[in-house]
mmCIF file of C-alpha atoms in Angstrom:
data_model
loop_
_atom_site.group_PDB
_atom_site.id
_atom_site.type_symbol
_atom_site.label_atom_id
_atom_site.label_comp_id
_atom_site.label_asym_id
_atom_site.label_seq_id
_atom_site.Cartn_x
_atom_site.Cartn_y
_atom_site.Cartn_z
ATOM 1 C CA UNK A 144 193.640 -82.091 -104.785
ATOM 2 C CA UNK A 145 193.084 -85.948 -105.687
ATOM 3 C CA UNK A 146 191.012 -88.112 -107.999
ATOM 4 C CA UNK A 147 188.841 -90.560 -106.866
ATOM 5 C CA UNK A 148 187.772 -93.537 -109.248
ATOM 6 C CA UNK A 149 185.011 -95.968 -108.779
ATOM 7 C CA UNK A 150 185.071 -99.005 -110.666
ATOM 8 C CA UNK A 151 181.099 -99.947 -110.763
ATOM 9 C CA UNK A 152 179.517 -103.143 -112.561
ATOM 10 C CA UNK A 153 178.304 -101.016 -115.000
ATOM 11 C CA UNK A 154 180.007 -97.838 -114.805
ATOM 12 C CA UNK A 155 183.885 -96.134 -114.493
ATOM 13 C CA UNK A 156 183.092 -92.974 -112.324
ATOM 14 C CA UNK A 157 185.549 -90.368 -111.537
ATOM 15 C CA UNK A 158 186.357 -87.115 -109.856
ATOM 16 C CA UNK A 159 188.417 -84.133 -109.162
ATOM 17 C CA UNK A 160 188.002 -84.294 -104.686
ATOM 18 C CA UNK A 161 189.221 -81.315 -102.584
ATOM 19 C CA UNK A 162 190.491 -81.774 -99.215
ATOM 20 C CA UNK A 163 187.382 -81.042 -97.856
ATOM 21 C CA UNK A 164 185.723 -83.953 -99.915
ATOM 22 C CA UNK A 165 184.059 -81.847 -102.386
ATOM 23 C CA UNK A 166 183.858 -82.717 -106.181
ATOM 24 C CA UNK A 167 185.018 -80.024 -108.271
ATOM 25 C CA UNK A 168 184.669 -81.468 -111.367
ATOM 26 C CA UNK A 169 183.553 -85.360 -112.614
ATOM 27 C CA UNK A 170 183.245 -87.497 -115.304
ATOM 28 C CA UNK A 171 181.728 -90.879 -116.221
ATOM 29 C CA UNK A 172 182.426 -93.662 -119.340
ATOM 30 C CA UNK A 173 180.489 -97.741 -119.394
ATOM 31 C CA UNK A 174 182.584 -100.175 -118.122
ATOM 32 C CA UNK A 175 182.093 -102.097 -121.534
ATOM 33 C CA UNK A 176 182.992 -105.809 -122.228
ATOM 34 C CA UNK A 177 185.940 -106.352 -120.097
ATOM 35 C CA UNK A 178 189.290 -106.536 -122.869
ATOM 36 C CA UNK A 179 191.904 -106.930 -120.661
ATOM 37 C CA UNK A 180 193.453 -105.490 -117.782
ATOM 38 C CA UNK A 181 195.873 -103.618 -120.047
ATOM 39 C CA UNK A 182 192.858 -102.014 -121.741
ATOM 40 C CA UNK A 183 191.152 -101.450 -118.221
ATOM 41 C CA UNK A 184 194.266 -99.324 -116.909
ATOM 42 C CA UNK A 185 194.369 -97.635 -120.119
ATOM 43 C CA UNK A 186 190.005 -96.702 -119.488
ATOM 44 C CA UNK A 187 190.849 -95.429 -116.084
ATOM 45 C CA UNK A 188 193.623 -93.043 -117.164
ATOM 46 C CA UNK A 189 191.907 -91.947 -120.148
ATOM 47 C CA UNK A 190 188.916 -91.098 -117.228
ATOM 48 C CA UNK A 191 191.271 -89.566 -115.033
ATOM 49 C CA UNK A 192 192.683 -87.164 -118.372
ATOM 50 C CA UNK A 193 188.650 -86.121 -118.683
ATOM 51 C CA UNK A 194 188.312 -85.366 -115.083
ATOM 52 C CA UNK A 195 191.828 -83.130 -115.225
ATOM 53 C CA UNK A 196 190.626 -81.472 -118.593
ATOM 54 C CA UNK A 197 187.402 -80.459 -117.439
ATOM 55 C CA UNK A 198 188.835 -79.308 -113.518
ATOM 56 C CA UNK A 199 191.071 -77.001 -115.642
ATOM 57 C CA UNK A 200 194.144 -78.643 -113.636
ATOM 58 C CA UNK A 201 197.432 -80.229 -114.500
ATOM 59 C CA UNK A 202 198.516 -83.769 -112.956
ATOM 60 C CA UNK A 203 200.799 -82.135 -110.965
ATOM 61 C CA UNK A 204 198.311 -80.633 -108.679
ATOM 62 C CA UNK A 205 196.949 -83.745 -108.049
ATOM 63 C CA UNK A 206 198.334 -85.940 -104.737
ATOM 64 C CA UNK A 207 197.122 -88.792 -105.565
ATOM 65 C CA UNK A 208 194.893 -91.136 -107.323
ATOM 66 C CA UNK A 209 192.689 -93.288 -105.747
ATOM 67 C CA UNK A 210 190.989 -96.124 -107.218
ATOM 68 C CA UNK A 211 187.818 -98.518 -105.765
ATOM 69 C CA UNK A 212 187.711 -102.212 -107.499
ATOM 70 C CA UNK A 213 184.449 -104.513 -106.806
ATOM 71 C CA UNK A 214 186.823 -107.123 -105.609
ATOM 72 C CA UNK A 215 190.016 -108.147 -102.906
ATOM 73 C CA UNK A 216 193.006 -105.805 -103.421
ATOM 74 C CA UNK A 217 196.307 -105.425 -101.543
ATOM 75 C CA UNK A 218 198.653 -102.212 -101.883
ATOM 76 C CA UNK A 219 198.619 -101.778 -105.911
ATOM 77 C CA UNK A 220 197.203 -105.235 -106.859
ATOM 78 C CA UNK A 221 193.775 -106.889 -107.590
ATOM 79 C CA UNK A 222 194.049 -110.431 -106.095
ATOM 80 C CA UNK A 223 190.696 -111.461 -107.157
ATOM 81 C CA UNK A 224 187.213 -109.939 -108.549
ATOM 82 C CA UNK A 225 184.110 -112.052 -108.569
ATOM 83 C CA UNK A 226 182.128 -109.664 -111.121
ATOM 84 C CA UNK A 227 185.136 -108.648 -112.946
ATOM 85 C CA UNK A 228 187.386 -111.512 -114.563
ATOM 86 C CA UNK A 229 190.666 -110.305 -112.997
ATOM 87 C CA UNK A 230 193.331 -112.035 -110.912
ATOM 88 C CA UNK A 231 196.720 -110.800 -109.597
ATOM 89 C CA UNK A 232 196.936 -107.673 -112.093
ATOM 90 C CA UNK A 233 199.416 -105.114 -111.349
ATOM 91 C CA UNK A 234 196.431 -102.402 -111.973
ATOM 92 C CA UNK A 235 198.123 -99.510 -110.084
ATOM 93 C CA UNK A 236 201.466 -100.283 -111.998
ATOM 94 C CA UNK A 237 199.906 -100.750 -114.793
ATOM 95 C CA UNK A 238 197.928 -97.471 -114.673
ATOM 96 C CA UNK A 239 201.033 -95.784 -114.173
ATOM 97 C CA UNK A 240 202.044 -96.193 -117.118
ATOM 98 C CA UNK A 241 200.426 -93.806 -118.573
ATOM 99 C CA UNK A 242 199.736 -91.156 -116.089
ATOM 100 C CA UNK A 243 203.059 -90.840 -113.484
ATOM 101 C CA UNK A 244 201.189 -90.065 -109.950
ATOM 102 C CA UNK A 245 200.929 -92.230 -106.280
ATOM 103 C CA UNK A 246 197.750 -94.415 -106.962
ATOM 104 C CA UNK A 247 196.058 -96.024 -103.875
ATOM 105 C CA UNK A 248 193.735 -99.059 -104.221
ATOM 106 C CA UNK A 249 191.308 -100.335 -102.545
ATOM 107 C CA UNK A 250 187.972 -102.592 -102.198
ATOM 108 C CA UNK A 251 185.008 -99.971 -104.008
ATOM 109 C CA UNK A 252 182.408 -100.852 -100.750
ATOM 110 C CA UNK A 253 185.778 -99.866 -98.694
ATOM 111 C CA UNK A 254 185.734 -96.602 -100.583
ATOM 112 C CA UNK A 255 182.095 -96.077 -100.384
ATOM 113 C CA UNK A 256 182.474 -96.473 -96.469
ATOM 114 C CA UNK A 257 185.470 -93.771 -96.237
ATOM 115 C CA UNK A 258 182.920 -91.272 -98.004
ATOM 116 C CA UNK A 259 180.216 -91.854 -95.898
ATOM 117 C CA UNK A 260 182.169 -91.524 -93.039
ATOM 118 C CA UNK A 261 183.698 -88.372 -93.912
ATOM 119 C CA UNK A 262 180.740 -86.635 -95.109
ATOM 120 C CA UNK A 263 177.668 -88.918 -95.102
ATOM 121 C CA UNK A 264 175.875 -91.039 -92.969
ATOM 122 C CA UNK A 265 178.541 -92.120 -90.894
ATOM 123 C CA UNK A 266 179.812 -88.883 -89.734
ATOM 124 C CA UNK A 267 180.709 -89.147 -85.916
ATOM 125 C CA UNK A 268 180.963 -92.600 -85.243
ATOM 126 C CA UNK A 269 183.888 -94.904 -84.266
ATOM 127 C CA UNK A 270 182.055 -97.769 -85.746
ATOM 128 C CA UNK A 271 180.384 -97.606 -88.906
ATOM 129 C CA UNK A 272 179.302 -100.433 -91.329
ATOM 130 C CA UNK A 273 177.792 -99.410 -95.131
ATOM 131 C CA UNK A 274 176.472 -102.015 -96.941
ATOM 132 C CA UNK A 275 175.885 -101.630 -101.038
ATOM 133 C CA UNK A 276 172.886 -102.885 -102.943
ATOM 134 C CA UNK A 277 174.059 -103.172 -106.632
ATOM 135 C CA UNK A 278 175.524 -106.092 -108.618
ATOM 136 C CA UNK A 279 176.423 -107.799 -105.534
ATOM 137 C CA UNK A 280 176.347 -107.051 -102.061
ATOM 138 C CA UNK A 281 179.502 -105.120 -100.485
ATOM 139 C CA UNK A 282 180.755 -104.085 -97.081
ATOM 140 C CA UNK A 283 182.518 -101.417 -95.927
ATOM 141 C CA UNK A 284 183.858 -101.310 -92.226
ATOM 142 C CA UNK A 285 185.138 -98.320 -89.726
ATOM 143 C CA UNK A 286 185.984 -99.906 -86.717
ATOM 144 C CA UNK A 287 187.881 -97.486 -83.751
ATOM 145 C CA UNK A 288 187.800 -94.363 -86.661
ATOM 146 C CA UNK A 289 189.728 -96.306 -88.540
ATOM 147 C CA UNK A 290 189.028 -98.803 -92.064
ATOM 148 C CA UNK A 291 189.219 -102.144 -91.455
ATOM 149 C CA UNK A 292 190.772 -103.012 -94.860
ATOM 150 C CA UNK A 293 193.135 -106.293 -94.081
ATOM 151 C CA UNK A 294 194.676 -105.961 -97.521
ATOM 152 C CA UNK A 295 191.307 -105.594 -98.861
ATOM 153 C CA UNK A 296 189.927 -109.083 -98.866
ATOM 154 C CA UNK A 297 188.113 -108.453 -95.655
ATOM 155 C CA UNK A 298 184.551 -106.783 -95.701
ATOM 156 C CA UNK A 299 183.350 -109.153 -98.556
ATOM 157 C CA UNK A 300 179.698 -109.116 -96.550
ATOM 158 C CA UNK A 301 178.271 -110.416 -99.363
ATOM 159 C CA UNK A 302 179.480 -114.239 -99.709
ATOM 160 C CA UNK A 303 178.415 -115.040 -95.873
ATOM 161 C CA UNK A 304 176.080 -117.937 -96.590
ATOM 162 C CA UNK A 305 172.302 -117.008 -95.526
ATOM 163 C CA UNK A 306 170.791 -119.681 -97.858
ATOM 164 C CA UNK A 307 172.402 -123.400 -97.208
ATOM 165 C CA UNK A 308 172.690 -124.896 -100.903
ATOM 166 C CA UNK A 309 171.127 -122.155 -102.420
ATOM 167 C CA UNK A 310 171.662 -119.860 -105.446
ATOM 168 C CA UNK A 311 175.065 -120.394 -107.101
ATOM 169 C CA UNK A 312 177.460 -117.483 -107.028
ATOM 170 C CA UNK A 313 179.996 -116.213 -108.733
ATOM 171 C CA UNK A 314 182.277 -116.648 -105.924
ATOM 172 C CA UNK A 315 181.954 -120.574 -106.012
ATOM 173 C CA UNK A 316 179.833 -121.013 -103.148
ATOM 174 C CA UNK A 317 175.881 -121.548 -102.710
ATOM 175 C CA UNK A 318 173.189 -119.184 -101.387
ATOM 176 C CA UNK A 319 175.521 -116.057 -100.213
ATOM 177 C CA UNK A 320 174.340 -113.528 -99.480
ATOM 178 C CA UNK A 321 174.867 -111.321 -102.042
ATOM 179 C CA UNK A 322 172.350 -113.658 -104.397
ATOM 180 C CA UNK A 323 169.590 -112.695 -102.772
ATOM 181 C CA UNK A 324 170.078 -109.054 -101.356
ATOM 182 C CA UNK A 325 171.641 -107.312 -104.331
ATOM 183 C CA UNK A 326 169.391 -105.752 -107.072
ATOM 184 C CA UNK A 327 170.989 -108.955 -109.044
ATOM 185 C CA UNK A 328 168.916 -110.966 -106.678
ATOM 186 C CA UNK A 329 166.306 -108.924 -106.479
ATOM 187 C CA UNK A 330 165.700 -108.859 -110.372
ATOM 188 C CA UNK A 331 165.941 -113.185 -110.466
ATOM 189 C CA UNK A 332 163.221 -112.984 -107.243
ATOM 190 C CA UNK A 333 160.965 -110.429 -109.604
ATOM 191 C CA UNK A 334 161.240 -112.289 -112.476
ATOM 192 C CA UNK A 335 160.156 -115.709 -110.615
ATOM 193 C CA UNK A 336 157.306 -113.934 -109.199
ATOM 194 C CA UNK A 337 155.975 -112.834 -112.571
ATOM 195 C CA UNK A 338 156.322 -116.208 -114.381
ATOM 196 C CA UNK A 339 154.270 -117.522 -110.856
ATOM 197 C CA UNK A 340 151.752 -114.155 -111.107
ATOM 198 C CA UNK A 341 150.776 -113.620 -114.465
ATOM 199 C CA UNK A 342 148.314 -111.126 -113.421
ATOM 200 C CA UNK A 343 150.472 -109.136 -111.230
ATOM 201 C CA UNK A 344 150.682 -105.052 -111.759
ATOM 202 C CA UNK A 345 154.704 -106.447 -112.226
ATOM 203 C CA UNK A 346 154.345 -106.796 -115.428
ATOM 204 C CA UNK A 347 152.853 -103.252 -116.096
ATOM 205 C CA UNK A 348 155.520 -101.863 -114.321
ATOM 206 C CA UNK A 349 158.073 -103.640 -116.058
ATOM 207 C CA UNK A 350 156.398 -102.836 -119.816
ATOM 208 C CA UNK A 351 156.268 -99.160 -118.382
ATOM 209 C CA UNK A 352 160.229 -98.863 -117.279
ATOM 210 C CA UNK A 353 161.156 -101.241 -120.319
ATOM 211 C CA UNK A 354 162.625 -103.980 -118.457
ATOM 212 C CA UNK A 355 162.679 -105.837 -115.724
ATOM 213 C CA UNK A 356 164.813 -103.657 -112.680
ATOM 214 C CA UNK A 357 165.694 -103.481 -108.708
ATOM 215 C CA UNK A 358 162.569 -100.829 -108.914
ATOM 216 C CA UNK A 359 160.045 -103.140 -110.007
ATOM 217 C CA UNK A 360 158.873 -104.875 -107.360
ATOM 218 C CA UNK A 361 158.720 -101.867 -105.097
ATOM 219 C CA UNK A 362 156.869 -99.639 -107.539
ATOM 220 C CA UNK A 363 154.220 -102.521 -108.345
ATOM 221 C CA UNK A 364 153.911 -102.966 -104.262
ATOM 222 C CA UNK A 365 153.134 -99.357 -103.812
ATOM 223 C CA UNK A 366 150.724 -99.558 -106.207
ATOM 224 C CA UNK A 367 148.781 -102.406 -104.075
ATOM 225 C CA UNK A 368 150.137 -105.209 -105.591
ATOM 226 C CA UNK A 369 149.721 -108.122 -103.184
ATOM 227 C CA UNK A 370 152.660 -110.143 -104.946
ATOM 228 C CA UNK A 371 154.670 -107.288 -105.318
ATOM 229 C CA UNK A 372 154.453 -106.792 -101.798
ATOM 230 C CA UNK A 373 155.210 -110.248 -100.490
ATOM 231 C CA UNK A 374 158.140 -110.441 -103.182
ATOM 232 C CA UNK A 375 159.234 -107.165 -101.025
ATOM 233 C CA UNK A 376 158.882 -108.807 -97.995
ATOM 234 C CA UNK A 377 160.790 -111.385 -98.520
ATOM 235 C CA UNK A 378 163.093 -109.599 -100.146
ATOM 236 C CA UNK A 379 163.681 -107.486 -96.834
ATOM 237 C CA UNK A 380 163.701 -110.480 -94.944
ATOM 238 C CA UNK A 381 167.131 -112.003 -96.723
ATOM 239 C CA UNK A 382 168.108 -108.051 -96.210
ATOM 240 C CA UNK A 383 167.639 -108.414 -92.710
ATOM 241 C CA UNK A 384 169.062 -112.158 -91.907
ATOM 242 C CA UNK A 385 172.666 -110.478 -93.129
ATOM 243 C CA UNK A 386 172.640 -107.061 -91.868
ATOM 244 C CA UNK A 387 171.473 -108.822 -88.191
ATOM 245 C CA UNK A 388 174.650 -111.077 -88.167
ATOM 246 C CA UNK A 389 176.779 -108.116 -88.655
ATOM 247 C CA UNK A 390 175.252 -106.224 -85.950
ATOM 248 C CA UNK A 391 175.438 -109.418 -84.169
ATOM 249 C CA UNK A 392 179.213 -109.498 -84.834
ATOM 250 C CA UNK A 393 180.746 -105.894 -84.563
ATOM 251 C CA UNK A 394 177.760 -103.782 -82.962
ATOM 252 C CA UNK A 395 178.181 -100.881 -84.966
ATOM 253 C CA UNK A 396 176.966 -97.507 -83.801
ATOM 254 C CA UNK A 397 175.909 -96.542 -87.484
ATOM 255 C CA UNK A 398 174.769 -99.043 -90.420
ATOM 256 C CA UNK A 399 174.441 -97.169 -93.639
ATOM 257 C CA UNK A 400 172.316 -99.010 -96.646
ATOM 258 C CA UNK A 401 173.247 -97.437 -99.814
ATOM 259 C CA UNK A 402 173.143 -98.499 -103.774
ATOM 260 C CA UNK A 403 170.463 -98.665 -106.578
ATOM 261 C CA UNK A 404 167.515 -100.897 -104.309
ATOM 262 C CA UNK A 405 168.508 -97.982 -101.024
ATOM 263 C CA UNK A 406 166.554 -96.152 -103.037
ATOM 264 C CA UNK A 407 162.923 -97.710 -102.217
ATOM 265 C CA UNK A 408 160.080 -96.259 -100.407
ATOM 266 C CA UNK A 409 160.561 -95.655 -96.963
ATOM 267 C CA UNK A 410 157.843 -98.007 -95.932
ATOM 268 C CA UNK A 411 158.410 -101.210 -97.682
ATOM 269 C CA UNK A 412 162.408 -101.301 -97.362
ATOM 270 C CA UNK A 413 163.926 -99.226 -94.310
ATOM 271 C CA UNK A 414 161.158 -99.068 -92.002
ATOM 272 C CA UNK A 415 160.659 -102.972 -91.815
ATOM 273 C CA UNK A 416 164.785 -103.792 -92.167
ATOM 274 C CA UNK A 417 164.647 -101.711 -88.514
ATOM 275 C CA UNK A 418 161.633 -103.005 -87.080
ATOM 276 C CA UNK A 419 163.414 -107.070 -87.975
ATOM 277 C CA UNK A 420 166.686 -106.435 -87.058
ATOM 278 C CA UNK A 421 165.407 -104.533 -83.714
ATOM 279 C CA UNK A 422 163.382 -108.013 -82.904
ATOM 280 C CA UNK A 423 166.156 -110.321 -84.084
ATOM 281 C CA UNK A 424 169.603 -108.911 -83.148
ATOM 282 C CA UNK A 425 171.263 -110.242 -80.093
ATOM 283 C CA UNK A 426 173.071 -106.257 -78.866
ATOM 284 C CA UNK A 427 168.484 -105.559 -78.075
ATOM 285 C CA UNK A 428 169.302 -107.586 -74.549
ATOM 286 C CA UNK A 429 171.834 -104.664 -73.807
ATOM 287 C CA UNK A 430 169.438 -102.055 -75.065
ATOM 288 C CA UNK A 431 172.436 -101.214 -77.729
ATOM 289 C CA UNK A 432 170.475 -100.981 -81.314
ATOM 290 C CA UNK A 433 172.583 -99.672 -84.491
ATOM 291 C CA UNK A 434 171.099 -96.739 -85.900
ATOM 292 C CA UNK A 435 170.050 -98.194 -89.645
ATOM 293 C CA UNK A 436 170.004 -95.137 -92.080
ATOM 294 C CA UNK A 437 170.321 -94.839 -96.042
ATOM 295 C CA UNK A 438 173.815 -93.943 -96.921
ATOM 296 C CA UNK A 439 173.495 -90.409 -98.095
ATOM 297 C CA UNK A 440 175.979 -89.619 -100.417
ATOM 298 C CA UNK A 441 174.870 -91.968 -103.648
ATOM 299 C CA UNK A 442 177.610 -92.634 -106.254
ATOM 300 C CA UNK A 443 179.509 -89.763 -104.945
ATOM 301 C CA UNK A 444 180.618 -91.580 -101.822
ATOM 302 C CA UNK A 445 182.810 -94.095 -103.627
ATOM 303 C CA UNK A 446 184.408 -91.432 -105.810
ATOM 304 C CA UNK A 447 185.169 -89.174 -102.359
ATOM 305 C CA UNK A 448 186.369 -92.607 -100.510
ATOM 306 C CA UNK A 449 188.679 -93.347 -103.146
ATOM 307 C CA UNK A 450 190.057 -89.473 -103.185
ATOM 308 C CA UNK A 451 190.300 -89.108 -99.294
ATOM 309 C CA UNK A 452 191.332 -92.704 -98.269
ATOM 310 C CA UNK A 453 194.382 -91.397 -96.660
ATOM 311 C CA UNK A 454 191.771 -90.207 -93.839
ATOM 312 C CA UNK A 455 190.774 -93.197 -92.789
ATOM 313 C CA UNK A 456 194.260 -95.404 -92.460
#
């Protein structure tokens, strides 16, 4: 058996992972304000101590741990994490500390793709690409049936410029992707439009769900909303521009869209991400079009990724 962690923006997730990829047992805790890398280490043990508590098992059945961090990694060290203020920390060593077990690390979109590939919507294919919508934009690549890790700095979709001089990111550059196709991006866009509309069904939405979310602007446009639905479009069109240059680039057979905004009606996100990136990607000359699905496994995939990444290497 193994445990798979996924560090999210938000969230620590964890589970107990069979061979077969199956979660026997899982547990959750909020990431919190960040304290430390010390303290961090110490979160994701005490996480991994839940999950072995309430699987009934002892650390000694376990393999391994893995571990999936929002950020460039390479064999038991975080080099660098644009939503997470770490740089070179020893997280693996420092983890073991407290809990003595092999822990693998790796980029989270990296372990998200592993799951997906096992048992999701990448099942079958030599090359697979997932993309996840959530606090930024990641990548995850299987190239030949194998991940395409590099030390895990590679796969970092979301800082390819779309927008010259655009948005400011976190990662020092202007207008990456990741600023305007994450639910991040997606929330600034909504906001804009409802300062610009102040009649829009946006802000009923938002009063109703008691904020303003990645859901928003897709609940208000299938409602009718005219802005709504032009905030949608051209939300799907900065979708589009970056998952085209990576068909462009590595032709996958299989691009999986998962995360928080994946979640959107049929109509206004996937069906019109297929019907632009079928007009505008350069493989259409040789009749070779990616097959562009919603990952299927949801916050499970990272957790499996991380547990099974021994598969995939």
């Amino acid at each position: 058996m193994y445990i798979g962690i996924d560090v999210g923006g938000t969230n620590l997730k964890a589970g107990l992972v069979d061979e077969s990829g199956k979660i026997l047992a899982a547990e959750r805790m909020p990431l919190g304000e960040f304290q430390g890398e010390g303290a961090l280490a110490n979160s994701l043990a005490d996480l991994a101590e839940a999950v072995l508590q309430s699987g009934g098992v002892n650390l000694s059945e376990i393999q391994h741990v893995g571990i999936g961090i929002p950020g460039a990694v390479a064999g038991g060290d975080v080099l660098y994490t644009c939503n997470i203020p770490m740089r070179n920390v020893p997280l693996a060593e420092l983890f073991q500390r407290r809990l003595d077990v092999p822990v693998l690390l790796e980029n989270d979109a990296n372990c998200a793709a592993v799951g997906e590939w096992i048992g999701g919507a990448g099942r079958g294919a030599k090359d697979f690409i997932i993309i996840t919508l959530g606090t930024g934009v990641g990548g995850g690549l299987i190239l030949n049936g194998k991940l395409y890790a590099g030390g895990g700095i590679v796969g970092e979709v979301g800082h390819m410029v779309i927008e010259k001089d655009g948005e400011p990111c976190n990662c020092g550059r202007r207008g990456c992707w990741e600023q305007y196709a994450s639910a991040t991006g997606l929330i600034r866009m909504t906001k804009e439009a409802m300062n610009k509309h102040p009649n829009s069904l946006l802000w009923k939405v938002t009063l109703e769900n008691g904020g303003v979310d990645g859901r928003a602007a897709f609940m208000a446009a299938g409602q009718g909303d005219a802005h709504a639905q032009n905030l949608c479009k051209r939300y799907v069109e900065y979708l589009g521009a970056g998952v085209t240059n990576l068909v462009n680039i590595l032709q996958p057979e299989i691009l999986a869209v998962g995360g928080g905004v994946a979640s959107a009606p049929e109509v206004l996100l996937m069906e019109p991400l297929r019907e632009l990136v079928g007009r505008e990607c350069y493989p259409r000359h040789a009749g070779k079009l990616p097959k562009i699905v919603r990952a299927e496994l949801g916050n499970d995939a990272g957790i499996i990724g991380a547990a099974l990444l021994h598969k995939a290497v």
